[in-house]
Amino acid sequence: MRLRHLGYACQNLTLGTKSRTVRLANVRTETLIPVITQNLEDVERALRWNLEHGLRFFRISSDLIPFGPMDVFPFDWEEAFAWKLKSIRKLVRKEKLRVTSHPGQYTVLNSPRPEVVDASVDELEHQARVLRAMDPKGTMTLHVGGAYGDRPAALERFEQNLSRLSDDARQRLAIENDDTTWDLPEVVELAERTGLRVIPDLFHHLVFPDDTLPDEELAELLERAAATWGRGVMKLHQSSQKPGTRVSHADFLDMDDVDRLLALMDRVGDADAPYDVMLEAKRKEKAVLEVRRYLETGERPARAVPMETVEEAG
């Protein structure tokens, strides 16, 4: 397969964009309107900046519409911001951009607690609605959840609760392996049973406890993951390990990790079939541009003093 787009998540450090929110106690029309307006304007600014720099893949924050799926939300945000959403959607369609989302850690579809599952279903429906308004083909990424001391039961709950999602939300959903509970082989098997798509995260695979596979077997897993996308363009996640940590993302990519990803994907599928990679590096668009320079020139970046890191929003 061939690499098509590199993307980054949620914040553009060059522009200083970020996802703004409000306190639950302040969920009122007059406080939400300016916050959501700025959030959506920042998305459009980031997309236009990306286009100027040849980037066509972007993950929006899951917090663009603060408390959007909750009953306390005081108005129809899609109707109120139809003008701005239309502008973003028009840009996405015209320029063939790819927009995705990644609901946060509290969206747990296989929780044994009914109230958590209820909230998770609401959140996924909300995220699907946001994506539909911006990118009709946009997908949302979800981790399988916890094991809760009974792995078969946890998987069964996940599959059962999928039926609670609308067709639109389910069709947008893709599942990702994590770094502690559900490894890539398990996630691929779950996707094949449920008809969901798989987003392999190679960093999570690398740091998963006691889960080492030779590259030949890993390539076979990636082949199966690619098959879950059908005629759609496969998406992967990639990052590098921050020195001195087990699961923290580094500021930039280690080019050895980039080389390994490319070598693995060279062994997957049709050589002309495209795939996209979301780089989950702390330095966001700066990391993407650095990787692109490496791919274009073969020159590895020099590392002098570590740059200040930022926490990823959404």
PDB file of C-alpha atoms in Angstrom:
ATOM      1  CA  MET A   1       0.000   0.000   0.000  1.00  0.00           C
ATOM      2  CA  ARG A   2       1.099   3.588  -0.485  1.00  0.00           C
ATOM      3  CA  LEU A   3       1.037   6.455   1.988  1.00  0.00           C
ATOM      4  CA  ARG A   4      -1.444   9.145   0.951  1.00  0.00           C
ATOM      5  CA  HIS A   5      -2.001  11.696   3.749  1.00  0.00           C
ATOM      6  CA  LEU A   6      -0.304  12.522   7.036  1.00  0.00           C
ATOM      7  CA  GLY A   7      -2.475  14.199   9.653  1.00  0.00           C
ATOM      8  CA  TYR A   8      -2.409  15.612  13.157  1.00  0.00           C
ATOM      9  CA  ALA A   9      -4.890  16.054  15.970  1.00  0.00           C
ATOM     10  CA  CYS A  10      -6.976  18.919  17.278  1.00  0.00           C
ATOM     11  CA  GLN A  11      -4.538  21.805  17.774  1.00  0.00           C
ATOM     12  CA  ASN A  12      -2.482  23.860  15.347  1.00  0.00           C
ATOM     13  CA  LEU A  13       0.434  25.214  17.344  1.00  0.00           C
ATOM     14  CA  THR A  14       1.433  27.698  14.651  1.00  0.00           C
ATOM     15  CA  LEU A  15      -1.992  29.336  14.742  1.00  0.00           C
ATOM     16  CA  GLY A  16      -2.474  28.841  18.477  1.00  0.00           C
ATOM     17  CA  THR A  17      -5.849  27.147  18.032  1.00  0.00           C
ATOM     18  CA  LYS A  18      -7.405  25.148  20.840  1.00  0.00           C
ATOM     19  CA  SER A  19     -10.783  23.786  21.852  1.00  0.00           C
ATOM     20  CA  ARG A  20     -12.507  26.055  24.359  1.00  0.00           C
ATOM     21  CA  THR A  21     -15.164  24.937  26.804  1.00  0.00           C
ATOM     22  CA  VAL A  22     -17.331  26.196  29.649  1.00  0.00           C
ATOM     23  CA  ARG A  23     -18.182  24.941  33.115  1.00  0.00           C
ATOM     24  CA  LEU A  24     -21.335  22.873  33.429  1.00  0.00           C
ATOM     25  CA  ALA A  25     -22.769  25.533  35.744  1.00  0.00           C
ATOM     26  CA  ASN A  26     -22.341  28.068  32.921  1.00  0.00           C
ATOM     27  CA  VAL A  27     -24.102  26.123  30.182  1.00  0.00           C
ATOM     28  CA  ARG A  28     -26.244  28.947  28.886  1.00  0.00           C
ATOM     29  CA  THR A  29     -26.864  30.270  25.391  1.00  0.00           C
ATOM     30  CA  GLU A  30     -24.988  33.504  26.001  1.00  0.00           C
ATOM     31  CA  THR A  31     -21.863  31.689  27.216  1.00  0.00           C
ATOM     32  CA  LEU A  32     -21.920  28.891  24.649  1.00  0.00           C
ATOM     33  CA  ILE A  33     -22.387  30.979  21.499  1.00  0.00           C
ATOM     34  CA  PRO A  34     -18.983  32.761  21.585  1.00  0.00           C
ATOM     35  CA  VAL A  35     -17.161  29.583  22.661  1.00  0.00           C
ATOM     36  CA  ILE A  36     -18.601  27.422  19.887  1.00  0.00           C
ATOM     37  CA  THR A  37     -18.151  30.205  17.351  1.00  0.00           C
ATOM     38  CA  GLN A  38     -14.447  30.412  18.176  1.00  0.00           C
ATOM     39  CA  ASN A  39     -14.047  26.620  18.173  1.00  0.00           C
ATOM     40  CA  LEU A  40     -15.560  26.276  14.704  1.00  0.00           C
ATOM     41  CA  GLU A  41     -13.630  29.248  13.372  1.00  0.00           C
ATOM     42  CA  ASP A  42     -10.446  27.627  14.658  1.00  0.00           C
ATOM     43  CA  VAL A  43     -11.298  24.398  12.818  1.00  0.00           C
ATOM     44  CA  GLU A  44     -11.742  26.285   9.565  1.00  0.00           C
ATOM     45  CA  ARG A  45      -8.548  28.283  10.127  1.00  0.00           C
ATOM     46  CA  ALA A  46      -6.621  25.072  10.765  1.00  0.00           C
ATOM     47  CA  LEU A  47      -8.049  23.397   7.650  1.00  0.00           C
ATOM     48  CA  ARG A  48      -7.129  26.388   5.492  1.00  0.00           C
ATOM     49  CA  TRP A  49      -3.624  26.494   6.992  1.00  0.00           C
ATOM     50  CA  ASN A  50      -3.300  22.784   6.313  1.00  0.00           C
ATOM     51  CA  LEU A  51      -4.246  23.303   2.680  1.00  0.00           C
ATOM     52  CA  GLU A  52      -1.640  26.022   2.304  1.00  0.00           C
ATOM     53  CA  HIS A  53       0.933  23.521   3.551  1.00  0.00           C
ATOM     54  CA  GLY A  54      -0.275  20.515   1.584  1.00  0.00           C
ATOM     55  CA  LEU A  55      -1.961  18.699   4.480  1.00  0.00           C
ATOM     56  CA  ARG A  56      -5.376  17.096   3.952  1.00  0.00           C
ATOM     57  CA  PHE A  57      -5.979  15.041   7.077  1.00  0.00           C
ATOM     58  CA  PHE A  58      -7.132  16.492  10.413  1.00  0.00           C
ATOM     59  CA  ARG A  59      -8.740  15.251  13.616  1.00  0.00           C
ATOM     60  CA  ILE A  60     -11.238  17.645  15.177  1.00  0.00           C
ATOM     61  CA  SER A  61     -11.534  17.898  18.937  1.00  0.00           C
ATOM     62  CA  SER A  62     -14.384  16.005  20.553  1.00  0.00           C
ATOM     63  CA  ASP A  63     -15.075  19.138  22.636  1.00  0.00           C
ATOM     64  CA  LEU A  64     -16.069  21.524  19.845  1.00  0.00           C
ATOM     65  CA  ILE A  65     -19.638  21.677  21.155  1.00  0.00           C
ATOM     66  CA  PRO A  66     -19.265  21.669  24.966  1.00  0.00           C
ATOM     67  CA  PHE A  67     -21.913  19.461  26.622  1.00  0.00           C
ATOM     68  CA  GLY A  68     -23.561  19.056  23.206  1.00  0.00           C
ATOM     69  CA  PRO A  69     -25.037  15.581  23.849  1.00  0.00           C
ATOM     70  CA  MET A  70     -26.473  16.483  27.264  1.00  0.00           C
ATOM     71  CA  ASP A  71     -30.101  17.386  27.939  1.00  0.00           C
ATOM     72  CA  VAL A  72     -28.936  20.562  29.657  1.00  0.00           C
ATOM     73  CA  PHE A  73     -27.697  21.987  26.328  1.00  0.00           C
ATOM     74  CA  PRO A  74     -30.062  24.937  25.682  1.00  0.00           C
ATOM     75  CA  PHE A  75     -30.438  25.157  21.881  1.00  0.00           C
ATOM     76  CA  ASP A  76     -30.024  23.311  18.565  1.00  0.00           C
ATOM     77  CA  TRP A  77     -26.345  23.913  17.856  1.00  0.00           C
ATOM     78  CA  GLU A  78     -26.518  22.484  14.335  1.00  0.00           C
ATOM     79  CA  GLU A  79     -29.237  24.927  13.345  1.00  0.00           C
ATOM     80  CA  ALA A  80     -27.601  27.863  15.114  1.00  0.00           C
ATOM     81  CA  PHE A  81     -24.235  27.288  13.437  1.00  0.00           C
ATOM     82  CA  ALA A  82     -25.470  26.028  10.080  1.00  0.00           C
ATOM     83  CA  TRP A  83     -23.675  28.918   8.331  1.00  0.00           C
ATOM     84  CA  LYS A  84     -20.261  27.997   9.710  1.00  0.00           C
ATOM     85  CA  LEU A  85     -20.752  24.238   9.388  1.00  0.00           C
ATOM     86  CA  LYS A  86     -21.763  24.708   5.753  1.00  0.00           C
ATOM     87  CA  SER A  87     -18.601  26.708   5.117  1.00  0.00           C
ATOM     88  CA  ILE A  88     -16.432  23.946   6.618  1.00  0.00           C
ATOM     89  CA  ARG A  89     -18.304  21.194   4.781  1.00  0.00           C
ATOM     90  CA  LYS A  90     -17.946  23.045   1.480  1.00  0.00           C
ATOM     91  CA  LEU A  91     -14.195  23.375   2.026  1.00  0.00           C
ATOM     92  CA  VAL A  92     -13.851  19.697   2.949  1.00  0.00           C
ATOM     93  CA  ARG A  93     -15.745  18.571  -0.153  1.00  0.00           C
ATOM     94  CA  LYS A  94     -14.035  20.951  -2.565  1.00  0.00           C
ATOM     95  CA  GLU A  95     -10.517  20.115  -1.403  1.00  0.00           C
ATOM     96  CA  LYS A  96     -11.165  16.417  -0.670  1.00  0.00           C
ATOM     97  CA  LEU A  97     -10.061  16.743   2.940  1.00  0.00           C
ATOM     98  CA  ARG A  98     -10.355  13.972   5.510  1.00  0.00           C
ATOM     99  CA  VAL A  99     -11.823  14.898   8.901  1.00  0.00           C
ATOM    100  CA  THR A 100     -12.083  12.488  11.823  1.00  0.00           C
ATOM    101  CA  SER A 101     -12.772  12.558  15.560  1.00  0.00           C
ATOM    102  CA  HIS A 102     -11.787  10.540  18.621  1.00  0.00           C
ATOM    103  CA  PRO A 103     -14.286  10.587  21.531  1.00  0.00           C
ATOM    104  CA  GLY A 104     -12.496  10.739  24.861  1.00  0.00           C
ATOM    105  CA  GLN A 105     -11.665   8.247  27.588  1.00  0.00           C
ATOM    106  CA  TYR A 106     -15.087   8.421  29.237  1.00  0.00           C
ATOM    107  CA  THR A 107     -16.809   7.054  26.136  1.00  0.00           C
ATOM    108  CA  VAL A 108     -16.852   3.376  27.107  1.00  0.00           C
ATOM    109  CA  LEU A 109     -19.351   1.288  25.202  1.00  0.00           C
ATOM    110  CA  ASN A 110     -18.636  -1.940  27.106  1.00  0.00           C
ATOM    111  CA  SER A 111     -18.894  -0.557  30.642  1.00  0.00           C
ATOM    112  CA  PRO A 112     -20.852  -2.717  33.117  1.00  0.00           C
ATOM    113  CA  ARG A 113     -22.492   0.481  34.389  1.00  0.00           C
ATOM    114  CA  PRO A 114     -25.688   1.260  32.417  1.00  0.00           C
ATOM    115  CA  GLU A 115     -25.389   5.009  33.008  1.00  0.00           C
ATOM    116  CA  VAL A 116     -21.904   5.021  31.472  1.00  0.00           C
ATOM    117  CA  VAL A 117     -23.147   3.113  28.425  1.00  0.00           C
ATOM    118  CA  ASP A 118     -26.104   5.497  28.073  1.00  0.00           C
ATOM    119  CA  ALA A 119     -23.775   8.496  28.127  1.00  0.00           C
ATOM    120  CA  SER A 120     -21.393   6.777  25.703  1.00  0.00           C
ATOM    121  CA  VAL A 121     -24.164   6.089  23.193  1.00  0.00           C
ATOM    122  CA  ASP A 122     -25.263   9.734  23.440  1.00  0.00           C
ATOM    123  CA  GLU A 123     -21.681  10.900  22.931  1.00  0.00           C
ATOM    124  CA  LEU A 124     -21.143   8.723  19.867  1.00  0.00           C
ATOM    125  CA  GLU A 125     -24.404   9.913  18.327  1.00  0.00           C
ATOM    126  CA  HIS A 126     -23.334  13.493  19.032  1.00  0.00           C
ATOM    127  CA  GLN A 127     -19.905  12.988  17.469  1.00  0.00           C
ATOM    128  CA  ALA A 128     -21.511  11.380  14.418  1.00  0.00           C
ATOM    129  CA  ARG A 129     -23.767  14.412  14.074  1.00  0.00           C
ATOM    130  CA  VAL A 130     -20.791  16.788  14.280  1.00  0.00           C
ATOM    131  CA  LEU A 131     -18.900  14.805  11.654  1.00  0.00           C
ATOM    132  CA  ARG A 132     -21.914  14.583   9.384  1.00  0.00           C
ATOM    133  CA  ALA A 133     -22.136  18.371   9.445  1.00  0.00           C
ATOM    134  CA  MET A 134     -18.467  18.751   8.436  1.00  0.00           C
ATOM    135  CA  ASP A 135     -17.420  15.653   6.512  1.00  0.00           C
ATOM    136  CA  PRO A 136     -20.121  13.237   5.335  1.00  0.00           C
ATOM    137  CA  LYS A 137     -17.476  10.491   5.131  1.00  0.00           C
ATOM    138  CA  GLY A 138     -15.802  11.282   8.454  1.00  0.00           C
ATOM    139  CA  THR A 139     -15.031   8.446  10.849  1.00  0.00           C
ATOM    140  CA  MET A 140     -14.717   8.385  14.635  1.00  0.00           C
ATOM    141  CA  THR A 141     -12.224   6.307  16.576  1.00  0.00           C
ATOM    142  CA  LEU A 142     -13.068   4.367  19.723  1.00  0.00           C
ATOM    143  CA  HIS A 143     -11.169   2.094  22.086  1.00  0.00           C
ATOM    144  CA  VAL A 144     -12.904  -1.150  23.017  1.00  0.00           C
ATOM    145  CA  GLY A 145     -12.932  -0.220  26.724  1.00  0.00           C
ATOM    146  CA  GLY A 146     -12.087  -2.177  29.849  1.00  0.00           C
ATOM    147  CA  ALA A 147     -11.898  -5.889  30.608  1.00  0.00           C
ATOM    148  CA  TYR A 148     -13.526  -5.592  34.063  1.00  0.00           C
ATOM    149  CA  GLY A 149     -12.189  -8.948  35.199  1.00  0.00           C
ATOM    150  CA  ASP A 150     -14.128 -10.897  32.559  1.00  0.00           C
ATOM    151  CA  ARG A 151     -12.820 -10.458  29.036  1.00  0.00           C
ATOM    152  CA  PRO A 152     -15.462 -12.557  27.208  1.00  0.00           C
ATOM    153  CA  ALA A 153     -18.268 -10.699  28.986  1.00  0.00           C
ATOM    154  CA  ALA A 154     -16.649  -7.328  28.200  1.00  0.00           C
ATOM    155  CA  LEU A 155     -16.487  -8.177  24.499  1.00  0.00           C
ATOM    156  CA  GLU A 156     -20.054  -9.458  24.546  1.00  0.00           C
ATOM    157  CA  ARG A 157     -21.272  -6.173  26.090  1.00  0.00           C
ATOM    158  CA  PHE A 158     -19.422  -4.209  23.423  1.00  0.00           C
ATOM    159  CA  GLU A 159     -21.086  -6.179  20.647  1.00  0.00           C
ATOM    160  CA  GLN A 160     -24.517  -5.971  22.258  1.00  0.00           C
ATOM    161  CA  ASN A 161     -24.277  -2.222  22.819  1.00  0.00           C
ATOM    162  CA  LEU A 162     -23.313  -1.611  19.204  1.00  0.00           C
ATOM    163  CA  SER A 163     -26.939  -2.364  18.376  1.00  0.00           C
ATOM    164  CA  ARG A 164     -27.965   0.757  20.304  1.00  0.00           C
ATOM    165  CA  LEU A 165     -26.212   3.019  17.819  1.00  0.00           C
ATOM    166  CA  SER A 166     -27.936   4.492  14.794  1.00  0.00           C
ATOM    167  CA  ASP A 167     -26.834   3.205  11.394  1.00  0.00           C
ATOM    168  CA  ASP A 168     -24.992   6.472  10.771  1.00  0.00           C
ATOM    169  CA  ALA A 169     -23.030   6.347  14.028  1.00  0.00           C
ATOM    170  CA  ARG A 170     -22.154   2.682  13.627  1.00  0.00           C
ATOM    171  CA  GLN A 171     -21.008   3.128  10.032  1.00  0.00           C
ATOM    172  CA  ARG A 172     -18.653   5.905  11.131  1.00  0.00           C
ATOM    173  CA  LEU A 173     -17.176   3.918  13.994  1.00  0.00           C
ATOM    174  CA  ALA A 174     -13.686   2.417  13.846  1.00  0.00           C
ATOM    175  CA  ILE A 175     -11.963   0.650  16.727  1.00  0.00           C
ATOM    176  CA  GLU A 176      -8.359   0.995  17.854  1.00  0.00           C
ATOM    177  CA  ASN A 177      -6.051  -1.234  19.867  1.00  0.00           C
ATOM    178  CA  ASP A 178      -4.841   0.257  23.157  1.00  0.00           C
ATOM    179  CA  ASP A 179      -1.682   0.016  25.249  1.00  0.00           C
ATOM    180  CA  THR A 180      -2.884  -2.046  28.223  1.00  0.00           C
ATOM    181  CA  THR A 181      -6.084  -4.045  27.672  1.00  0.00           C
ATOM    182  CA  TRP A 182      -7.007  -4.936  24.078  1.00  0.00           C
ATOM    183  CA  ASP A 183      -4.175  -5.703  21.702  1.00  0.00           C
ATOM    184  CA  LEU A 184      -4.205  -5.530  17.936  1.00  0.00           C
ATOM    185  CA  PRO A 185      -5.019  -9.226  17.303  1.00  0.00           C
ATOM    186  CA  GLU A 186      -8.056  -9.014  19.610  1.00  0.00           C
ATOM    187  CA  VAL A 187      -9.282  -5.780  18.037  1.00  0.00           C
ATOM    188  CA  VAL A 188      -8.930  -7.177  14.517  1.00  0.00           C
ATOM    189  CA  GLU A 189     -10.931 -10.263  15.510  1.00  0.00           C
ATOM    190  CA  LEU A 190     -13.635  -8.102  17.106  1.00  0.00           C
ATOM    191  CA  ALA A 191     -13.875  -5.944  13.986  1.00  0.00           C
ATOM    192  CA  GLU A 192     -14.171  -8.965  11.734  1.00  0.00           C
ATOM    193  CA  ARG A 193     -17.058 -10.279  13.857  1.00  0.00           C
ATOM    194  CA  THR A 194     -18.929  -6.974  14.053  1.00  0.00           C
ATOM    195  CA  GLY A 195     -18.248  -5.413  10.661  1.00  0.00           C
ATOM    196  CA  LEU A 196     -16.417  -2.441  12.180  1.00  0.00           C
ATOM    197  CA  ARG A 197     -13.194  -1.009  10.793  1.00  0.00           C
ATOM    198  CA  VAL A 198      -9.816  -1.194  12.535  1.00  0.00           C
ATOM    199  CA  ILE A 199      -7.368   1.658  13.098  1.00  0.00           C
ATOM    200  CA  PRO A 200      -4.066  -0.002  14.033  1.00  0.00           C
ATOM    201  CA  ASP A 201      -2.000   2.052  16.463  1.00  0.00           C
ATOM    202  CA  LEU A 202       1.597   0.914  16.049  1.00  0.00           C
ATOM    203  CA  PHE A 203       2.827   2.753  19.150  1.00  0.00           C
ATOM    204  CA  HIS A 204       0.202   1.055  21.301  1.00  0.00           C
ATOM    205  CA  HIS A 205       1.193  -2.260  19.745  1.00  0.00           C
ATOM    206  CA  LEU A 206       4.850  -1.613  20.546  1.00  0.00           C
ATOM    207  CA  VAL A 207       4.283  -0.844  24.234  1.00  0.00           C
ATOM    208  CA  PHE A 208       1.539  -3.399  24.908  1.00  0.00           C
ATOM    209  CA  PRO A 209       2.710  -5.669  27.756  1.00  0.00           C
ATOM    210  CA  ASP A 210       4.066  -9.046  26.623  1.00  0.00           C
ATOM    211  CA  ASP A 211       2.810  -8.601  23.074  1.00  0.00           C
ATOM    212  CA  THR A 212       5.674  -8.997  20.635  1.00  0.00           C
ATOM    213  CA  LEU A 213       5.110 -10.215  17.116  1.00  0.00           C
ATOM    214  CA  PRO A 214       7.626 -10.640  14.306  1.00  0.00           C
ATOM    215  CA  ASP A 215       7.097  -8.170  11.503  1.00  0.00           C
ATOM    216  CA  GLU A 216       5.846 -10.948   9.223  1.00  0.00           C
ATOM    217  CA  GLU A 217       2.938 -11.687  11.576  1.00  0.00           C
ATOM    218  CA  LEU A 218       2.319  -8.001  12.211  1.00  0.00           C
ATOM    219  CA  ALA A 219       2.075  -7.397   8.462  1.00  0.00           C
ATOM    220  CA  GLU A 220      -0.504 -10.179   8.244  1.00  0.00           C
ATOM    221  CA  LEU A 221      -2.539  -8.470  10.983  1.00  0.00           C
ATOM    222  CA  LEU A 222      -2.303  -5.165   9.134  1.00  0.00           C
ATOM    223  CA  GLU A 223      -3.515  -6.941   6.001  1.00  0.00           C
ATOM    224  CA  ARG A 224      -6.593  -8.119   7.902  1.00  0.00           C
ATOM    225  CA  ALA A 225      -7.102  -4.650   9.361  1.00  0.00           C
ATOM    226  CA  ALA A 226      -6.903  -3.131   5.882  1.00  0.00           C
ATOM    227  CA  ALA A 227      -9.580  -5.546   4.684  1.00  0.00           C
ATOM    228  CA  THR A 228     -12.034  -4.154   7.259  1.00  0.00           C
ATOM    229  CA  TRP A 229     -12.020  -0.837   5.355  1.00  0.00           C
ATOM    230  CA  GLY A 230     -13.445  -2.383   2.199  1.00  0.00           C
ATOM    231  CA  ARG A 231     -13.265   0.265  -0.501  1.00  0.00           C
ATOM    232  CA  GLY A 232     -12.512   3.015   2.022  1.00  0.00           C
ATOM    233  CA  VAL A 233      -9.054   4.420   2.703  1.00  0.00           C
ATOM    234  CA  MET A 234      -7.421   2.737   5.687  1.00  0.00           C
ATOM    235  CA  LYS A 235      -6.279   4.898   8.598  1.00  0.00           C
ATOM    236  CA  LEU A 236      -3.464   4.158  11.053  1.00  0.00           C
ATOM    237  CA  HIS A 237      -2.073   5.916  14.121  1.00  0.00           C
ATOM    238  CA  GLN A 238       1.640   6.399  14.646  1.00  0.00           C
ATOM    239  CA  SER A 239       3.746   8.101  17.287  1.00  0.00           C
ATOM    240  CA  SER A 240       7.044   7.551  19.048  1.00  0.00           C
ATOM    241  CA  GLN A 241       7.773   6.778  22.660  1.00  0.00           C
ATOM    242  CA  LYS A 242       8.823   9.687  24.860  1.00  0.00           C
ATOM    243  CA  PRO A 243      12.181   8.813  26.432  1.00  0.00           C
ATOM    244  CA  GLY A 244      11.913   7.638  30.021  1.00  0.00           C
ATOM    245  CA  THR A 245       8.197   6.763  29.786  1.00  0.00           C
ATOM    246  CA  ARG A 246       6.150   3.717  28.846  1.00  0.00           C
ATOM    247  CA  VAL A 247       3.102   5.162  27.101  1.00  0.00           C
ATOM    248  CA  SER A 248       3.698   8.905  26.593  1.00  0.00           C
ATOM    249  CA  HIS A 249       3.887  10.296  23.076  1.00  0.00           C
ATOM    250  CA  ALA A 250       7.091  12.070  22.097  1.00  0.00           C
ATOM    251  CA  ASP A 251       7.180  15.599  20.731  1.00  0.00           C
ATOM    252  CA  PHE A 252       8.259  14.389  17.284  1.00  0.00           C
ATOM    253  CA  LEU A 253       8.559  11.108  15.411  1.00  0.00           C
ATOM    254  CA  ASP A 254      11.602   8.910  15.555  1.00  0.00           C
ATOM    255  CA  MET A 255      12.341   8.340  11.877  1.00  0.00           C
ATOM    256  CA  ASP A 256      13.118   4.686  12.611  1.00  0.00           C
ATOM    257  CA  ASP A 257       9.433   4.350  13.545  1.00  0.00           C
ATOM    258  CA  VAL A 258       8.463   6.030  10.276  1.00  0.00           C
ATOM    259  CA  ASP A 259      10.701   3.675   8.303  1.00  0.00           C
ATOM    260  CA  ARG A 260       9.237   0.626  10.026  1.00  0.00           C
ATOM    261  CA  LEU A 261       5.682   1.757   9.312  1.00  0.00           C
ATOM    262  CA  LEU A 262       6.448   2.259   5.629  1.00  0.00           C
ATOM    263  CA  ALA A 263       8.222  -1.099   5.392  1.00  0.00           C
ATOM    264  CA  LEU A 264       5.290  -2.891   7.017  1.00  0.00           C
ATOM    265  CA  MET A 265       2.714  -1.229   4.804  1.00  0.00           C
ATOM    266  CA  ASP A 266       4.784  -2.067   1.711  1.00  0.00           C
ATOM    267  CA  ARG A 267       3.901  -5.678   2.515  1.00  0.00           C
ATOM    268  CA  VAL A 268       0.164  -5.025   2.830  1.00  0.00           C
ATOM    269  CA  GLY A 269      -2.447  -5.149   0.078  1.00  0.00           C
ATOM    270  CA  ASP A 270      -2.249  -3.653  -3.376  1.00  0.00           C
ATOM    271  CA  ALA A 271       0.788  -1.448  -3.957  1.00  0.00           C
ATOM    272  CA  ASP A 272      -1.473   1.283  -5.369  1.00  0.00           C
ATOM    273  CA  ALA A 273      -4.034   1.198  -2.533  1.00  0.00           C
ATOM    274  CA  PRO A 274      -3.770   4.333  -0.350  1.00  0.00           C
ATOM    275  CA  TYR A 275      -3.664   4.658   3.415  1.00  0.00           C
ATOM    276  CA  ASP A 276      -3.540   7.663   5.762  1.00  0.00           C
ATOM    277  CA  VAL A 277      -1.582   8.072   8.989  1.00  0.00           C
ATOM    278  CA  MET A 278      -2.579  10.208  11.964  1.00  0.00           C
ATOM    279  CA  LEU A 279       0.608  11.273  13.740  1.00  0.00           C
ATOM    280  CA  GLU A 280      -0.102  11.566  17.450  1.00  0.00           C
ATOM    281  CA  ALA A 281       2.994  13.597  18.272  1.00  0.00           C
ATOM    282  CA  LYS A 282       2.899  16.415  20.812  1.00  0.00           C
ATOM    283  CA  ARG A 283       4.234  18.982  18.348  1.00  0.00           C
ATOM    284  CA  LYS A 284       1.244  18.497  16.055  1.00  0.00           C
ATOM    285  CA  GLU A 285       1.623  20.050  12.606  1.00  0.00           C
ATOM    286  CA  LYS A 286       5.329  20.709  13.237  1.00  0.00           C
ATOM    287  CA  ALA A 287       5.899  16.968  13.618  1.00  0.00           C
ATOM    288  CA  VAL A 288       3.925  16.250  10.429  1.00  0.00           C
ATOM    289  CA  LEU A 289       5.961  18.742   8.414  1.00  0.00           C
ATOM    290  CA  GLU A 290       9.175  17.265   9.780  1.00  0.00           C
ATOM    291  CA  VAL A 291       8.170  13.745   8.744  1.00  0.00           C
ATOM    292  CA  ARG A 292       7.185  14.991   5.321  1.00  0.00           C
ATOM    293  CA  ARG A 293      10.564  16.658   4.887  1.00  0.00           C
ATOM    294  CA  TYR A 294      12.235  13.390   5.828  1.00  0.00           C
ATOM    295  CA  LEU A 295      10.160  11.456   3.303  1.00  0.00           C
ATOM    296  CA  GLU A 296      10.974  13.991   0.588  1.00  0.00           C
ATOM    297  CA  THR A 297      14.694  14.416   1.275  1.00  0.00           C
ATOM    298  CA  GLY A 298      15.811  11.416   3.322  1.00  0.00           C
ATOM    299  CA  GLU A 299      17.539  13.793   5.739  1.00  0.00           C
ATOM    300  CA  ARG A 300      17.041  13.001   9.409  1.00  0.00           C
ATOM    301  CA  PRO A 301      16.312  15.962  11.673  1.00  0.00           C
ATOM    302  CA  ALA A 302      18.915  17.042  14.197  1.00  0.00           C
ATOM    303  CA  ARG A 303      17.877  16.940  17.840  1.00  0.00           C
ATOM    304  CA  ALA A 304      19.471  19.514  20.101  1.00  0.00           C
ATOM    305  CA  VAL A 305      17.270  20.763  22.946  1.00  0.00           C
ATOM    306  CA  PRO A 306      13.826  19.153  23.458  1.00  0.00           C
ATOM    307  CA  MET A 307      11.069  21.583  22.636  1.00  0.00           C
ATOM    308  CA  GLU A 308       8.276  22.385  25.080  1.00  0.00           C
ATOM    309  CA  THR A 309       5.447  19.900  24.805  1.00  0.00           C
ATOM    310  CA  VAL A 310       1.712  20.493  24.853  1.00  0.00           C
ATOM    311  CA  GLU A 311      -1.127  18.245  25.884  1.00  0.00           C
ATOM    312  CA  GLU A 312      -3.435  17.129  23.104  1.00  0.00           C
ATOM    313  CA  ALA A 313      -6.984  18.428  23.359  1.00  0.00           C
ATOM    314  CA  GLY A 314      -9.920  16.108  22.626  1.00  0.00           C
TER     315      GLY A 314
END
